[in-house]
Short mmCIF file of C-alpha atoms in Angstrom, two decimals:
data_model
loop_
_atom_site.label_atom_id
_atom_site.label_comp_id
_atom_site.label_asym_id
_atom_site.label_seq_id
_atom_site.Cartn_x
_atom_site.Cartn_y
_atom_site.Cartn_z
CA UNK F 1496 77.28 128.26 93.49
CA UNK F 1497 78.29 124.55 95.37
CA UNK F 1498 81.51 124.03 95.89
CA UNK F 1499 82.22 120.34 94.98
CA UNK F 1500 84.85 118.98 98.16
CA UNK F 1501 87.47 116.53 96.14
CA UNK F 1502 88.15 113.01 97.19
CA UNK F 1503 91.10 113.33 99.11
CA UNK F 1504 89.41 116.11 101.19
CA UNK F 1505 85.86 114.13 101.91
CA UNK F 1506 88.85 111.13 103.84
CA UNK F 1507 90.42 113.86 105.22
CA UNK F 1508 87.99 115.40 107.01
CA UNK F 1509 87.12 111.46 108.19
CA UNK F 1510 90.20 110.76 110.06
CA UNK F 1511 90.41 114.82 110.95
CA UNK F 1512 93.80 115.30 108.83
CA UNK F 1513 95.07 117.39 106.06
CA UNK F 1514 94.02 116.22 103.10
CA UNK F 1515 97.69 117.08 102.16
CA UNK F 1516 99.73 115.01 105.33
CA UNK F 1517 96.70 112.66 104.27
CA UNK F 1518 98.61 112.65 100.62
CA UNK F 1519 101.52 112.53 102.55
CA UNK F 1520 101.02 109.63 104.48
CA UNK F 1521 98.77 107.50 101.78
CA UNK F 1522 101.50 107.59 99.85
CA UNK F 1523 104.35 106.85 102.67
CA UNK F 1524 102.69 103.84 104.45
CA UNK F 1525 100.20 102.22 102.14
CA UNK F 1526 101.26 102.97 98.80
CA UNK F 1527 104.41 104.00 98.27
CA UNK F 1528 105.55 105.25 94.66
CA UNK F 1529 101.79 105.13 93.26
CA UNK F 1530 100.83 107.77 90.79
CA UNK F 1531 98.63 110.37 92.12
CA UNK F 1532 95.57 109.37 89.68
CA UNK F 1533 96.12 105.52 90.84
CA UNK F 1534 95.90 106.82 94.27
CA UNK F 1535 92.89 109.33 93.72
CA UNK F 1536 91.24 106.01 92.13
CA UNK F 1537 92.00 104.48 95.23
CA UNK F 1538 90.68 106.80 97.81
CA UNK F 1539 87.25 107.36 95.45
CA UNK F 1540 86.21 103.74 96.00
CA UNK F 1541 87.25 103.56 99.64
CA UNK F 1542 84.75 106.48 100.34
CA UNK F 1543 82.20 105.05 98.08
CA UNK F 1544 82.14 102.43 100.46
CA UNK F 1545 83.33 103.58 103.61
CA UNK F 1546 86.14 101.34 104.36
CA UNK F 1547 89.30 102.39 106.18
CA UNK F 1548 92.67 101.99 104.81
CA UNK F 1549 94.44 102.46 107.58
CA UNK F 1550 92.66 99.23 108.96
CA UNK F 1551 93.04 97.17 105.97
CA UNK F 1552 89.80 96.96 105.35
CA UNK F 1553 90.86 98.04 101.59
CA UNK F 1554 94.09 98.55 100.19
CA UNK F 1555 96.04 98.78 96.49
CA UNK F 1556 96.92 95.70 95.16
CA UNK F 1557 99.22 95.93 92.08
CA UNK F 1558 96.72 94.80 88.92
CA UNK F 1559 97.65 92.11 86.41
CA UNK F 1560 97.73 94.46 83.39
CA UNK F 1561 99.30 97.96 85.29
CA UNK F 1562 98.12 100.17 87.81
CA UNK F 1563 96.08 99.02 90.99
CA UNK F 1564 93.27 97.52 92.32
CA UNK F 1565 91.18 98.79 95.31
CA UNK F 1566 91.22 94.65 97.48
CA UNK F 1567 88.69 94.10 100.57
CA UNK F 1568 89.84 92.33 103.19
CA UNK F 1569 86.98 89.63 105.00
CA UNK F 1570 87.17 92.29 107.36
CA UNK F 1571 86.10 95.11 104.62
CA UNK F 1572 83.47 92.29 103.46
CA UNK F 1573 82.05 92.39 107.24
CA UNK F 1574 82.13 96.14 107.67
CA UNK F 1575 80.48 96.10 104.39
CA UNK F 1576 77.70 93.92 105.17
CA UNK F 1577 77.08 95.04 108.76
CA UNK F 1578 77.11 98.42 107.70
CA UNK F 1579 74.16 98.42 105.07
CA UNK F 1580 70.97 99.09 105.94
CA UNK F 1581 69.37 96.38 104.41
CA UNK F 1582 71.27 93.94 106.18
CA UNK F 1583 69.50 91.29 108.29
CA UNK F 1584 71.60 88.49 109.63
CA UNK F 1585 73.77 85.92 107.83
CA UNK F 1586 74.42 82.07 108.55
CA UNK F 1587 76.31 79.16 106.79
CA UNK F 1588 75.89 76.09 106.27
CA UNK F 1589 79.36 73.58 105.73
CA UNK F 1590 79.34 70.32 104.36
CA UNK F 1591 82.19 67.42 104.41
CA UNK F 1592 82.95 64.63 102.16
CA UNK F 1593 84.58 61.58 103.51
CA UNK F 1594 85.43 63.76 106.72
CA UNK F 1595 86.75 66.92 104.71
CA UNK F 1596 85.70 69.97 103.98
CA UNK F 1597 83.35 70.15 101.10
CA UNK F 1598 81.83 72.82 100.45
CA UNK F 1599 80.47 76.24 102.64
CA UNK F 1600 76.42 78.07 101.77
CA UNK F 1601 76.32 81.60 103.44
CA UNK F 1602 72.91 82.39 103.42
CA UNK F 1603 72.62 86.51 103.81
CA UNK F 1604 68.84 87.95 104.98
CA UNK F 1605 67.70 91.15 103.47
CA UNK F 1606 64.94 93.06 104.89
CA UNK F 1607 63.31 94.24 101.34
CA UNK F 1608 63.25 90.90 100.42
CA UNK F 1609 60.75 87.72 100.78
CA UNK F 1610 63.55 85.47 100.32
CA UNK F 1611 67.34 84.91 101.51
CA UNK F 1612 70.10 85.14 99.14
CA UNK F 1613 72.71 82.27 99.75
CA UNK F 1614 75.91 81.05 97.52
CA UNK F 1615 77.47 77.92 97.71
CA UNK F 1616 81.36 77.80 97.48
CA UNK F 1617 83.32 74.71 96.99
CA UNK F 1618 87.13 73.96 97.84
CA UNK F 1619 88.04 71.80 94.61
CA UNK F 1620 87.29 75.32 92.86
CA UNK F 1621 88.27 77.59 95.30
CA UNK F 1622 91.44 76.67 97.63
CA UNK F 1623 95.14 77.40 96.95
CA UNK F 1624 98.32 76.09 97.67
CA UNK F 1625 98.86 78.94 100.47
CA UNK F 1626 99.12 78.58 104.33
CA UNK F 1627 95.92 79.59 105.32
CA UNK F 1628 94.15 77.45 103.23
CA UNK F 1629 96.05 74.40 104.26
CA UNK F 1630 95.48 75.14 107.96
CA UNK F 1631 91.91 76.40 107.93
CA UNK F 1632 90.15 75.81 104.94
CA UNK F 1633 86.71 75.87 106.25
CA UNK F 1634 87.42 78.99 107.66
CA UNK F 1635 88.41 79.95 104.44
CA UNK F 1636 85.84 78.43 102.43
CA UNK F 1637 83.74 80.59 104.57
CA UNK F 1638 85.09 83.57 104.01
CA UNK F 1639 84.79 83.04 99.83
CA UNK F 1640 80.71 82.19 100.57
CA UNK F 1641 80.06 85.16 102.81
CA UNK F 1642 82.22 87.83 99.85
CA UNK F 1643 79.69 86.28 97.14
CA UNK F 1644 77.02 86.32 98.76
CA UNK F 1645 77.22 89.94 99.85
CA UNK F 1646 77.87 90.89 96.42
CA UNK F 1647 74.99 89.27 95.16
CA UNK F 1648 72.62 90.67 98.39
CA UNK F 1649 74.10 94.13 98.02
CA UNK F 1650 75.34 94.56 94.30
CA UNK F 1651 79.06 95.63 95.51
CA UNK F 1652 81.50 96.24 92.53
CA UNK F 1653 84.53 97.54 91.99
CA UNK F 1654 86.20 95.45 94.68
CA UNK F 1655 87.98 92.89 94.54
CA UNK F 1656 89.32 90.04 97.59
CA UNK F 1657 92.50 89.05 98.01
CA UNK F 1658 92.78 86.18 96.16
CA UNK F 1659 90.78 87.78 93.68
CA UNK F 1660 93.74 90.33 92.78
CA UNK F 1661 96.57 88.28 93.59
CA UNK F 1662 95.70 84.94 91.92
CA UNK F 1663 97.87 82.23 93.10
CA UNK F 1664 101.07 83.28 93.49
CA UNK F 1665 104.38 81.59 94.60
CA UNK F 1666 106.83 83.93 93.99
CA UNK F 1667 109.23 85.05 96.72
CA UNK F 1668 111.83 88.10 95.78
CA UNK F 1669 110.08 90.89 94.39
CA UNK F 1670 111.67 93.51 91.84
CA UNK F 1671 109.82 96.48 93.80
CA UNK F 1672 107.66 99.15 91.63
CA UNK F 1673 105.86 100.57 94.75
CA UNK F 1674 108.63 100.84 97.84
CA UNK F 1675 108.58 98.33 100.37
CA UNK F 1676 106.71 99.82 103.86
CA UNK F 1677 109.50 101.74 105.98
CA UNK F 1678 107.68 100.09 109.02
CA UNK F 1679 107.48 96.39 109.48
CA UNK F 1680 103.99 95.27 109.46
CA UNK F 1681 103.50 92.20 112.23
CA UNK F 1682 101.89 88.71 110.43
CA UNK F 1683 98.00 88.50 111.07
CA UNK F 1684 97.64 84.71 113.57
CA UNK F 1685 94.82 82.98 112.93
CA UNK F 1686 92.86 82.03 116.04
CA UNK F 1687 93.79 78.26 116.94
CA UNK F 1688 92.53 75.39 118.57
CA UNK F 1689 94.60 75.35 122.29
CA UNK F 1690 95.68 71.96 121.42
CA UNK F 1691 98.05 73.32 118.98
CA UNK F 1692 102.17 74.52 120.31
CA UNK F 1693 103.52 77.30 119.66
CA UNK F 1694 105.87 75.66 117.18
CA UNK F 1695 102.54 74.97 115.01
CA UNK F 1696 101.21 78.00 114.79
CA UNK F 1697 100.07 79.09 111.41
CA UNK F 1698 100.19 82.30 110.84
CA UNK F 1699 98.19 83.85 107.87
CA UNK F 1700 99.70 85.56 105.07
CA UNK F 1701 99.99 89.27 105.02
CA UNK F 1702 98.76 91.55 102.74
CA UNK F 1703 102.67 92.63 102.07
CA UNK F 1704 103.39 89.29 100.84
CA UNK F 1705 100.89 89.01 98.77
CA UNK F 1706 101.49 92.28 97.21
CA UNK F 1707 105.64 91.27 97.29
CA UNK F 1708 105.05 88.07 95.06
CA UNK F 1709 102.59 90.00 92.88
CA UNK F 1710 105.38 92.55 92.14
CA UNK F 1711 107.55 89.65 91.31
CA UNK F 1712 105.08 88.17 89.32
CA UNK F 1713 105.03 91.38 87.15
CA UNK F 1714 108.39 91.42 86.71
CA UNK F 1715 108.93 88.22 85.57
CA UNK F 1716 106.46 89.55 82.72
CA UNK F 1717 108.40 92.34 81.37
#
């Protein structure tokens, strides 16, 4: 008679831990103060697809109507894509209108099939009123081609991106449900052109603030 190996166990034995200091720390460092079914949700779809959390390649994002949802970084999206065994190449093409950005095709090749699959993404329906997207928004616009397109190549559900699960938020002070991190967690800096000073800069939006003004969001609901 099998022995069916629970969820927790199957990441354990991944990153060679306990699967209870694996408890321990899931719920220490990435999400603090989540049940343990949101968290058992969490860890199923991160071994579904392979993607580390420890990385943030995935991670909990507080949902609109309670609990969490499992968010992909571009990163995840990559890992995703490179990972799959069906995958053969990807390229994009970026147009401009009147010298800005327009709008960016990612193009992904599949071995099984005859024909690419490719997604168009356009800024007047995709960018928001957040750092990154001011700064670099065909990188960007880029990033929102290549995350449709693989879902549409590779039939990926369950996941959502960033912007996805956080919607555009603008909040600042959060009234916490999930503790705030114990460790500071450094800001993410884009790469930049070397023309740029220090003083300019723009450094990308973590995943903490994101999930801080989604927490205040959610409180300014109840």
């Amino acid at each position: 008679m099998s022995t069916k190996i629970s969820a927790l166990a199957v990441m354990a034995s991944k990153y060679s831990v306990e699967p209870s200091k694996l408890l321990e720390t899931l719920k220490a460092t990435l999400m603090p103060k989540a049940s343990n079914e949101e968290l058992l949700a969490f860890v199923v779809v991160a071994n579904r697809y392979g993607l580390n959390p420890f990385t943030r390649e995935i991670y909990a994002f507080p949902g609109r109507s309670g609990g969490i949802t499992p968010v992909v970084s571009v990163d995840g999206w990559i890992h995703l894509m490179n990972s799959h065994s069906e995958f053969d190449g990807i390229n994009f093409t970026a147009s401009d209108l009147d010298g800005k950005p327009y709008s960016v095709t990612a193009r992904i090749h599949v071995k099984t099939r005859s024909h690419p699959v490719e997604v168009t993404e356009y800024l007047s329906e995709c960018a928001l009123p957040t750092q990154p997207w001011k700064s670099h928004p065909r990188r960007m616009l880029r990033h929102k081609a290549l995350i449709q397109a693989a879902r549409l190549a590779f039939g990926f559900s369950g996941i959502s991106d960033e912007e996805e699960a956080g919607g555009n938020i603008t909040a600042a002070i959060p009234r916490p449900v999930f503790a705030v991190p114990t460790e500071p967690v450094a800001p993410v800096v884009d790469i930049i052109p070397d023309t740029l000073t220090s003083a300019e800069v723009p450094v990308t939006e973590t995943a903490e603030v994101r999930f801080a003004a989604a927490m205040a969001e959610r409180a300014a609901r109840e």
